CSV table of C-alpha atoms in Angstrom, one decimal:
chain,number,residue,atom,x,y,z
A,1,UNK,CA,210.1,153.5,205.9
A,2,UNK,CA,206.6,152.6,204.9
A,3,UNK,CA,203.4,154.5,205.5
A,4,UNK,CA,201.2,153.3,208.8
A,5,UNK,CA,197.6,152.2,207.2
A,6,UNK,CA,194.8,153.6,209.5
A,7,UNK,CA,192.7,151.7,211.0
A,8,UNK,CA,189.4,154.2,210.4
A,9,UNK,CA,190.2,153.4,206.6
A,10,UNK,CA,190.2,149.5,206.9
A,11,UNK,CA,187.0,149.5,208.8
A,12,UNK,CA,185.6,152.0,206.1
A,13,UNK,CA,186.5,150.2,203.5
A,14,UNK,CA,185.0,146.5,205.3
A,15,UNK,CA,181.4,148.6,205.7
A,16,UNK,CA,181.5,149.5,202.2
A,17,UNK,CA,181.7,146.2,201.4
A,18,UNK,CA,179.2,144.8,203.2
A,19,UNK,CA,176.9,148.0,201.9
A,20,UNK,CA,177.5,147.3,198.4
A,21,UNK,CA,177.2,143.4,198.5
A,22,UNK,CA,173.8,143.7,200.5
A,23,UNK,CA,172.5,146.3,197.5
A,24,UNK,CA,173.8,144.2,195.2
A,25,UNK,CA,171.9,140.9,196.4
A,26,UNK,CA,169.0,143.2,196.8
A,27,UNK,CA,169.0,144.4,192.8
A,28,UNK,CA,170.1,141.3,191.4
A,29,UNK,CA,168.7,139.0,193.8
A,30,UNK,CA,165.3,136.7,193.6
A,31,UNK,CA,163.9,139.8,195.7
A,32,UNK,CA,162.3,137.0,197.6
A,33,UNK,CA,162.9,139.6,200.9
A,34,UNK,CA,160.4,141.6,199.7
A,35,UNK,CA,157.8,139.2,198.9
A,36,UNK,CA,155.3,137.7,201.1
A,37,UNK,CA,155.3,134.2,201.5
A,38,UNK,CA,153.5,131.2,203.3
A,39,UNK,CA,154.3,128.1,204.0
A,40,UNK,CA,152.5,124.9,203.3
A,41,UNK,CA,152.7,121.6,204.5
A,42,UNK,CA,152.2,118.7,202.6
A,43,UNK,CA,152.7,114.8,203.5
A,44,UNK,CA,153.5,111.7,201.2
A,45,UNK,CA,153.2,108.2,202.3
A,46,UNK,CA,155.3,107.3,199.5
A,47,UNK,CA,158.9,107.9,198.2
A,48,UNK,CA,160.1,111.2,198.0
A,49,UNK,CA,163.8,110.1,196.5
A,50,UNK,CA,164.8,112.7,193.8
A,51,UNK,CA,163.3,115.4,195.6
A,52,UNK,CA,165.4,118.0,197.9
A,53,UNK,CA,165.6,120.8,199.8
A,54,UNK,CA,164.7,123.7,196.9
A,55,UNK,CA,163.4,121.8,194.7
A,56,UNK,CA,160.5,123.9,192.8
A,57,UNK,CA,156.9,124.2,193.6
A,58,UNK,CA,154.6,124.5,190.9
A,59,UNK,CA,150.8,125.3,189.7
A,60,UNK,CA,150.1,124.3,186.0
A,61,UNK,CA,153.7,124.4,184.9
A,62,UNK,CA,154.7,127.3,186.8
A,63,UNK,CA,157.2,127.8,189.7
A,64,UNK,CA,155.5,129.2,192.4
A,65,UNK,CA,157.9,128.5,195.5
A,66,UNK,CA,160.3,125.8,196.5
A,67,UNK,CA,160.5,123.1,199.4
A,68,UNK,CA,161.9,124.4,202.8
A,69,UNK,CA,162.3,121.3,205.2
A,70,UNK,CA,161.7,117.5,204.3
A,71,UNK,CA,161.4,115.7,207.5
A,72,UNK,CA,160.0,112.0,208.9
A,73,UNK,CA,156.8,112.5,210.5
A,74,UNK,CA,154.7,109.6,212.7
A,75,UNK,CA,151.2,110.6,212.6
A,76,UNK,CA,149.1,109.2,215.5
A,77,UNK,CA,146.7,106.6,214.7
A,78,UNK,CA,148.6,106.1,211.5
A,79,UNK,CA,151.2,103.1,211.4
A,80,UNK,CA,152.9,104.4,208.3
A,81,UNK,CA,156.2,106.5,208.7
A,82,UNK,CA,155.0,109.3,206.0
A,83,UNK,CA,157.2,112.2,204.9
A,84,UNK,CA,156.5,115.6,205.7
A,85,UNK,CA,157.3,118.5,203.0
A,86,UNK,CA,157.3,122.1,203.8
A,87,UNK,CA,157.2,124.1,201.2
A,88,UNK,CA,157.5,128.4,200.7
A,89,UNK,CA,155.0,130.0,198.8
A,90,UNK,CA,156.3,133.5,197.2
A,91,UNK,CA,153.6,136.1,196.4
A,92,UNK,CA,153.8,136.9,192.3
A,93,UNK,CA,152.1,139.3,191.8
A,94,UNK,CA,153.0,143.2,192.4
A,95,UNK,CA,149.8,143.2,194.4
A,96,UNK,CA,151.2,141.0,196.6
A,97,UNK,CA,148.5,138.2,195.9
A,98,UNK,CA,149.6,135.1,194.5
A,99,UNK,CA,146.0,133.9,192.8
A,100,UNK,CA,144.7,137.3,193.2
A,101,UNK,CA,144.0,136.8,196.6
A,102,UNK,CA,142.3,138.8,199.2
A,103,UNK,CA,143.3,139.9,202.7
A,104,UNK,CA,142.5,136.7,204.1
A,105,UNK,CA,145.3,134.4,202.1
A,106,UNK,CA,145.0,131.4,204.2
A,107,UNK,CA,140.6,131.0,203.8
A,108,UNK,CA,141.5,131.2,200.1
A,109,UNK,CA,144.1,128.3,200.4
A,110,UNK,CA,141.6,125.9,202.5
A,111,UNK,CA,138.8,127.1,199.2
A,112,UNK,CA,141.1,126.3,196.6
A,113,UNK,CA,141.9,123.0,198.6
A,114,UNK,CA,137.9,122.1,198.7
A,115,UNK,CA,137.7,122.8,195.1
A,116,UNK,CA,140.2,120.0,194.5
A,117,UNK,CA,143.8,121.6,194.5
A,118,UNK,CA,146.3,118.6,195.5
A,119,UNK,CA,149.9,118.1,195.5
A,120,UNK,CA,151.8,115.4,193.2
A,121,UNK,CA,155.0,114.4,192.8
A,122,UNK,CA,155.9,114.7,189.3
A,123,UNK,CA,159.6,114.6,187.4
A,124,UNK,CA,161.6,117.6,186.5
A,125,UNK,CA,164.6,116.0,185.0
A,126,UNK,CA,164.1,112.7,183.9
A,127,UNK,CA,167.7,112.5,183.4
A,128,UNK,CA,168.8,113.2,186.7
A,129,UNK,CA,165.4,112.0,188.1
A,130,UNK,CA,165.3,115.0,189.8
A,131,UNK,CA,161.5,115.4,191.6
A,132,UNK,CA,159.3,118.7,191.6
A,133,UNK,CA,155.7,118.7,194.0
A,134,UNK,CA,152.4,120.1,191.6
A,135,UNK,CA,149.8,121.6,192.6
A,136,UNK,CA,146.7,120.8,190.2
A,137,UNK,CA,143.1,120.0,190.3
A,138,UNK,CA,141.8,116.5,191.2
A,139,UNK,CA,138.1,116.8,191.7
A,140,UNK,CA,137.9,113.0,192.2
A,141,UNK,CA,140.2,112.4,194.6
A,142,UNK,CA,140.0,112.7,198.0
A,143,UNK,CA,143.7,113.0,198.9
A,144,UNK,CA,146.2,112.0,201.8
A,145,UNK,CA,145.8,114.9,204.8
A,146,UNK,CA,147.2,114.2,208.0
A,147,UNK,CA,146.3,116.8,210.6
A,148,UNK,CA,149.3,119.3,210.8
A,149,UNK,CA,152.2,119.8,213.4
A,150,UNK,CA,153.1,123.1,212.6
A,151,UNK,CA,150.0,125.5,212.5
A,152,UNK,CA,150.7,125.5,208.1
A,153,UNK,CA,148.1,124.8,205.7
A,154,UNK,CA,148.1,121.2,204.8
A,155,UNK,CA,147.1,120.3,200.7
A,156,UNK,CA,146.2,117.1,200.6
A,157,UNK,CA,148.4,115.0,198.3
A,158,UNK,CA,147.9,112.4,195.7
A,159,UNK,CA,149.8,109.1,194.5
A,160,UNK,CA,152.2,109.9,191.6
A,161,UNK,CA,151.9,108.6,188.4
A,162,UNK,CA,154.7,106.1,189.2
A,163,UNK,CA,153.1,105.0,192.2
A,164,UNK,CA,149.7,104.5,190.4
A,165,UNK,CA,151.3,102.9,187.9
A,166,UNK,CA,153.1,100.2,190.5
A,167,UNK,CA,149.9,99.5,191.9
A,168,UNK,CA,148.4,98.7,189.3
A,169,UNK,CA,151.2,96.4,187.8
A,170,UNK,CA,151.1,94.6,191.7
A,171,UNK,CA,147.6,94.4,191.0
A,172,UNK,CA,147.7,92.8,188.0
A,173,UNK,CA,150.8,90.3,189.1
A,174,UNK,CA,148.6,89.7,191.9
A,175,UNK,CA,145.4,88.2,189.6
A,176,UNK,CA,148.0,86.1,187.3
A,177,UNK,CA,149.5,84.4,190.4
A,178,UNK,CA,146.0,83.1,191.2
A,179,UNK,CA,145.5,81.7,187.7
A,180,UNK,CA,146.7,78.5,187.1
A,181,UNK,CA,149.6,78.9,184.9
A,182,UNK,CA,150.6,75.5,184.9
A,183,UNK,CA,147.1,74.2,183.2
A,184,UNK,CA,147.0,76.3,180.7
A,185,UNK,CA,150.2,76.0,179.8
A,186,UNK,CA,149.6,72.4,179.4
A,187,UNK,CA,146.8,73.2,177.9
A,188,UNK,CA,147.7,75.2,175.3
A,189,UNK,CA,151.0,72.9,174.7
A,190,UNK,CA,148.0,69.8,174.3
A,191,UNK,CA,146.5,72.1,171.8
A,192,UNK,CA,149.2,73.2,169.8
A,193,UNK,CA,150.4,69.2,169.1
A,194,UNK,CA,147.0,68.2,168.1
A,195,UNK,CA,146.8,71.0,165.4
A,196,UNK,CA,150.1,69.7,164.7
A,197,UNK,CA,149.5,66.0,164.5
A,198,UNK,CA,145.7,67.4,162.3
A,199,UNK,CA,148.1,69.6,159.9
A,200,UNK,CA,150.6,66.9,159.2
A,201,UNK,CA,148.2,63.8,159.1
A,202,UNK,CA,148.3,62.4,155.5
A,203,UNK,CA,144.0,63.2,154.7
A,204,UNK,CA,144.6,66.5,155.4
A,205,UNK,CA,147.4,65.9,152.6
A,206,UNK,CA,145.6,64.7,150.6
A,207,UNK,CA,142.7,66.9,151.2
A,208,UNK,CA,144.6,69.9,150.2
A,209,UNK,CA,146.1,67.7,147.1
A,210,UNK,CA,142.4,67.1,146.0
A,211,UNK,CA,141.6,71.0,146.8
A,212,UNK,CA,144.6,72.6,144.9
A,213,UNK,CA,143.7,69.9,141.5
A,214,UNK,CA,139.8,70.9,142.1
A,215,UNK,CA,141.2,74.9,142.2
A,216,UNK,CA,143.2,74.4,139.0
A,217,UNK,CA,140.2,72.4,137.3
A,218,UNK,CA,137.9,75.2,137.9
A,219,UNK,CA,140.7,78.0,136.9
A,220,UNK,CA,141.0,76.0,133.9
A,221,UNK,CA,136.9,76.0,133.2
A,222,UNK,CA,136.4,79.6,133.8
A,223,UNK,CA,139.2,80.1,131.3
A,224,UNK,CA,137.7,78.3,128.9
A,225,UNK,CA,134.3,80.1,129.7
A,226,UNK,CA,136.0,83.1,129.6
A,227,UNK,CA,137.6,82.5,126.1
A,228,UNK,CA,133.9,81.5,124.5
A,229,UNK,CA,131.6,83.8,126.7
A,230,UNK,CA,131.2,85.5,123.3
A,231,UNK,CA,130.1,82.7,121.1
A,232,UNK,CA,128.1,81.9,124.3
A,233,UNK,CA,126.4,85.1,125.0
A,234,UNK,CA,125.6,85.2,120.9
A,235,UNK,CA,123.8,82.0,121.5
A,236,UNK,CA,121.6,83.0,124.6
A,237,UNK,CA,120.7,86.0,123.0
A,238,UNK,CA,119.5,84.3,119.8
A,239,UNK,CA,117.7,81.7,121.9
A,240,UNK,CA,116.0,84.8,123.9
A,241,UNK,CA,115.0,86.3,120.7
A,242,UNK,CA,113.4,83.5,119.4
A,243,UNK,CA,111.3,82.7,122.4
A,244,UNK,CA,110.1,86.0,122.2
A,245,UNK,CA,109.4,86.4,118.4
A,246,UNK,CA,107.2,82.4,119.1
A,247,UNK,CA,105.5,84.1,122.4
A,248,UNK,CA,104.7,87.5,120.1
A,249,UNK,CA,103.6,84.7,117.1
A,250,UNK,CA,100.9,82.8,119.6
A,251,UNK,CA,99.8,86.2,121.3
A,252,UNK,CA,98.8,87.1,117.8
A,253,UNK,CA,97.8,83.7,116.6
A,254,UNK,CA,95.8,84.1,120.1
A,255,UNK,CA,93.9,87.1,119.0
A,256,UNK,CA,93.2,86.8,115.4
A,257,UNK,CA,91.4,83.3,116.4
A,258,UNK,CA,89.3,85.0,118.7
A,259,UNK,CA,86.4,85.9,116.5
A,260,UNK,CA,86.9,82.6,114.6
A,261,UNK,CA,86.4,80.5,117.8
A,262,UNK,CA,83.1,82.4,118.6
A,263,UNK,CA,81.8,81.9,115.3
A,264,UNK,CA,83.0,78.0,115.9
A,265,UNK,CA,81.1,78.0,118.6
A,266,UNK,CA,78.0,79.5,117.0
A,267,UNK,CA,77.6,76.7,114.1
A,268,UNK,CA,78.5,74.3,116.4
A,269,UNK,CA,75.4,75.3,118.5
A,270,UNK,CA,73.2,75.1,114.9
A,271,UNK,CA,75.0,71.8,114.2
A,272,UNK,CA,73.8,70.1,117.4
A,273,UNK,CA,69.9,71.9,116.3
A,274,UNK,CA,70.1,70.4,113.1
A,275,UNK,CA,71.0,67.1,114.9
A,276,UNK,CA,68.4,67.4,117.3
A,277,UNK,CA,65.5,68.3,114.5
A,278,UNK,CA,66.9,64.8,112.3
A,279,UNK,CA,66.7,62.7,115.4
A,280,UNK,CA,63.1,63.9,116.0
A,281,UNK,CA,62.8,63.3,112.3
A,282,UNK,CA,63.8,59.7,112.3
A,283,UNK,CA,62.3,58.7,115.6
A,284,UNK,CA,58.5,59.8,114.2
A,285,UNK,CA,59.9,57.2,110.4
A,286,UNK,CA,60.8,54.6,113.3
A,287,UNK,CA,56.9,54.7,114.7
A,288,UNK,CA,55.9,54.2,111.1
A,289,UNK,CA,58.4,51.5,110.0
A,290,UNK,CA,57.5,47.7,110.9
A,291,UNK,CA,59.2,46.8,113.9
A,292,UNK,CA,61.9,44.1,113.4
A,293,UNK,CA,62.1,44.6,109.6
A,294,UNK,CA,65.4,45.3,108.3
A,295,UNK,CA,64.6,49.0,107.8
A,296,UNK,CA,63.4,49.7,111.6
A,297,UNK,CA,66.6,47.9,112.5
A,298,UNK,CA,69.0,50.6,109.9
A,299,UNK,CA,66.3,53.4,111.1
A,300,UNK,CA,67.5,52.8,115.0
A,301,UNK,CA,71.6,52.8,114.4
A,302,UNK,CA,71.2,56.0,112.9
A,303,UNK,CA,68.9,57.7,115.5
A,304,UNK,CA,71.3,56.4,118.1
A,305,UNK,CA,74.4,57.5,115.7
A,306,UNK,CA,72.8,61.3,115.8
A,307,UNK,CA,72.6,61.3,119.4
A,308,UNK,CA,76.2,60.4,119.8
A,309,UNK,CA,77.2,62.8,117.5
A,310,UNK,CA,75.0,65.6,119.0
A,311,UNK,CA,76.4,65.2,122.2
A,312,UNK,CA,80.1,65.3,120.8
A,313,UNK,CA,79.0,68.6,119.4
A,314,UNK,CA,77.0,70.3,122.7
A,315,UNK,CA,80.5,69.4,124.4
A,316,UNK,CA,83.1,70.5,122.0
A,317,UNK,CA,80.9,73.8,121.9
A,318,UNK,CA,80.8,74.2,125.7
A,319,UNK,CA,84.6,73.4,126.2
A,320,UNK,CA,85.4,76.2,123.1
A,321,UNK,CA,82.9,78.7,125.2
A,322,UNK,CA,85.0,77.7,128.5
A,323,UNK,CA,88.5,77.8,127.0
A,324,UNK,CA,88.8,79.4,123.5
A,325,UNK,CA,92.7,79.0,123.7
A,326,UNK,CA,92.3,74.9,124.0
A,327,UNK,CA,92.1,75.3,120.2
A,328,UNK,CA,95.6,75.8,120.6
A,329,UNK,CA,96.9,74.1,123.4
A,330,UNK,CA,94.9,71.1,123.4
A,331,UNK,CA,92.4,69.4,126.0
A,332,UNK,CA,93.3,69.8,129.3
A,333,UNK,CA,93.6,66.5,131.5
């Protein structure tokens, strides 16, 4: 016959159970029990698909709580059917401050918030497309904060990157449906056949016939240049040498004639004295000749013949005074 099991042992046995299980979630648990936490409310006019009950909260990358309740909200004086998030905040720290916070948590939320803390939707899995809610600076923006029906703090949230990006592609369908398509497609089709028709016509053929023989005509010149710039550069620099060993010639030929031009100059001076002093001469054998004989007559061409040739001589002096180097280049005209 078996044994009767006692009663008093069964419910022994259920308590220690229950004891052991409830030490055990305490030890190995989150320890979330023992950590203070506060609640905030946040509210999205956009989609929230992806994004559940639990899903984490984080600031800068790290998990700082989790979302409690996602319910529809109707704000008054606000047409839109937002979403409202509330999310559990757990204390990190074994100070029991989450940012280091004083006794007064709830002033340091709303100064954080006016410094510019929002909440974003961002991804956690983009696999699974699985959402997470941010909380980060945005100085600039203002934020979405609907006064709140629960007595939480409310952070202001911001447009995720998805959404800004949507936006901005309507934006941009929006500007090409007012531009007129249709032209400009016509346009550039107009365009593209009269480059066509230009490309094929028969000058520009033959323009580029005419351009590829001029190419090969000067490829075939600067070969041949290229083949005699030896004998060619030989000849220039003879040529230069030359002209300077003439200009070097004539600077000297310049200078030795210096002194020979003054002294030119200086007889030709006593020339045109002694041609003065035979004039004189003959003019006083004119007074004493007959006039009208034959010898007046010879007496008179060769008075005037001095004069001429005195006043030859007073020039060609003053021109070699002016311009010794005319001895060499000529008369100027």
């Amino acid at each position: 016959m078996s044994q009767k099991v006692s009663a008093r042992a069964i419910g022994l046995f259920t308590i220690g159970a229950i004891v052991s299980a409830v030490v055990g979630i305490l030890l190995f648990g989150s320890g979330d029990w023992f950590k203070q936490q506060d609640r905030i409310e946040m509210v999205f006019s956009g989609s929230v698909k992806g994004l559940g009950v639990g899903s984490s909260i984080t600031y800068r990358g790290v998990r700082i709580g989790e979302v409690e309740s996602i319910n529809i909200s109707l704000y008054e004086g606000d047409n839109n059917i937002n979403i409202r998030v509330v999310g559990v905040v757990v204390q990190q720290h074994s100070d029991n401050s989450l940012f280091k916070f004083g006794a007064d948590r709830k002033e340091i939320f709303k100064a954080l918030i006016k410094q510019g803390v929002r909440a974003q939707l961002v991804q956690e899995n983009l696999v699974t497309g699985r959402l997470q809610i941010q909380l980060e600076f945005f100085e600039d923006k203002d934020g979405y904060a609907p006064p709140s029906q629960s007595g939480y703090i409310v952070v202001p949230t911001v447009p995720s990157e998805i959404e800004i990006f949507g936006e901005t592609l309507s934006k941009l369908v929006e500007q090409f449906d007012g531009l007129p398509i249709k032209e400009i497609s016509n346009n550039l089709a107009a365009v593209a056949e009269g480059m066509n028709n230009i490309v094929n016509s028969a000058e520009v053929k033959n323009s580029m016939r005419d351009l590829a023989g001029s190419l090969n005509h000067l490829n075939s010149l600067l070969s041949k240049l290229d083949n005699e710039k030896s004998e060619i550069t030989g000849e220039l620099l003879s040529a230069t040498r030359a002209v300077k060993k003439m200009a070097d010639s004539v600077a000297v030929a310049a200078n030795n004639s210096q002194p020979i031009l003054v002294g030119a100059a200086s007889s030709l001076r006593k020339l045109d004295q002694l041609l003065a002093q035979s004039s004189k001469t003959l003019s006083t054998y004119e007074n004493l000749v007959q006039p009208g004989s034959e010898l007046s007559v010879t007496l008179i061409q060769t008075l005037q013949s001095f004069e001429r040739a005195s006043e030859q001589v007073r020039q060609l002096a003053e021109t070699l005074q002016r311009n010794p180097e005319s001895i060499l280049t000529g008369k100027q005209r």
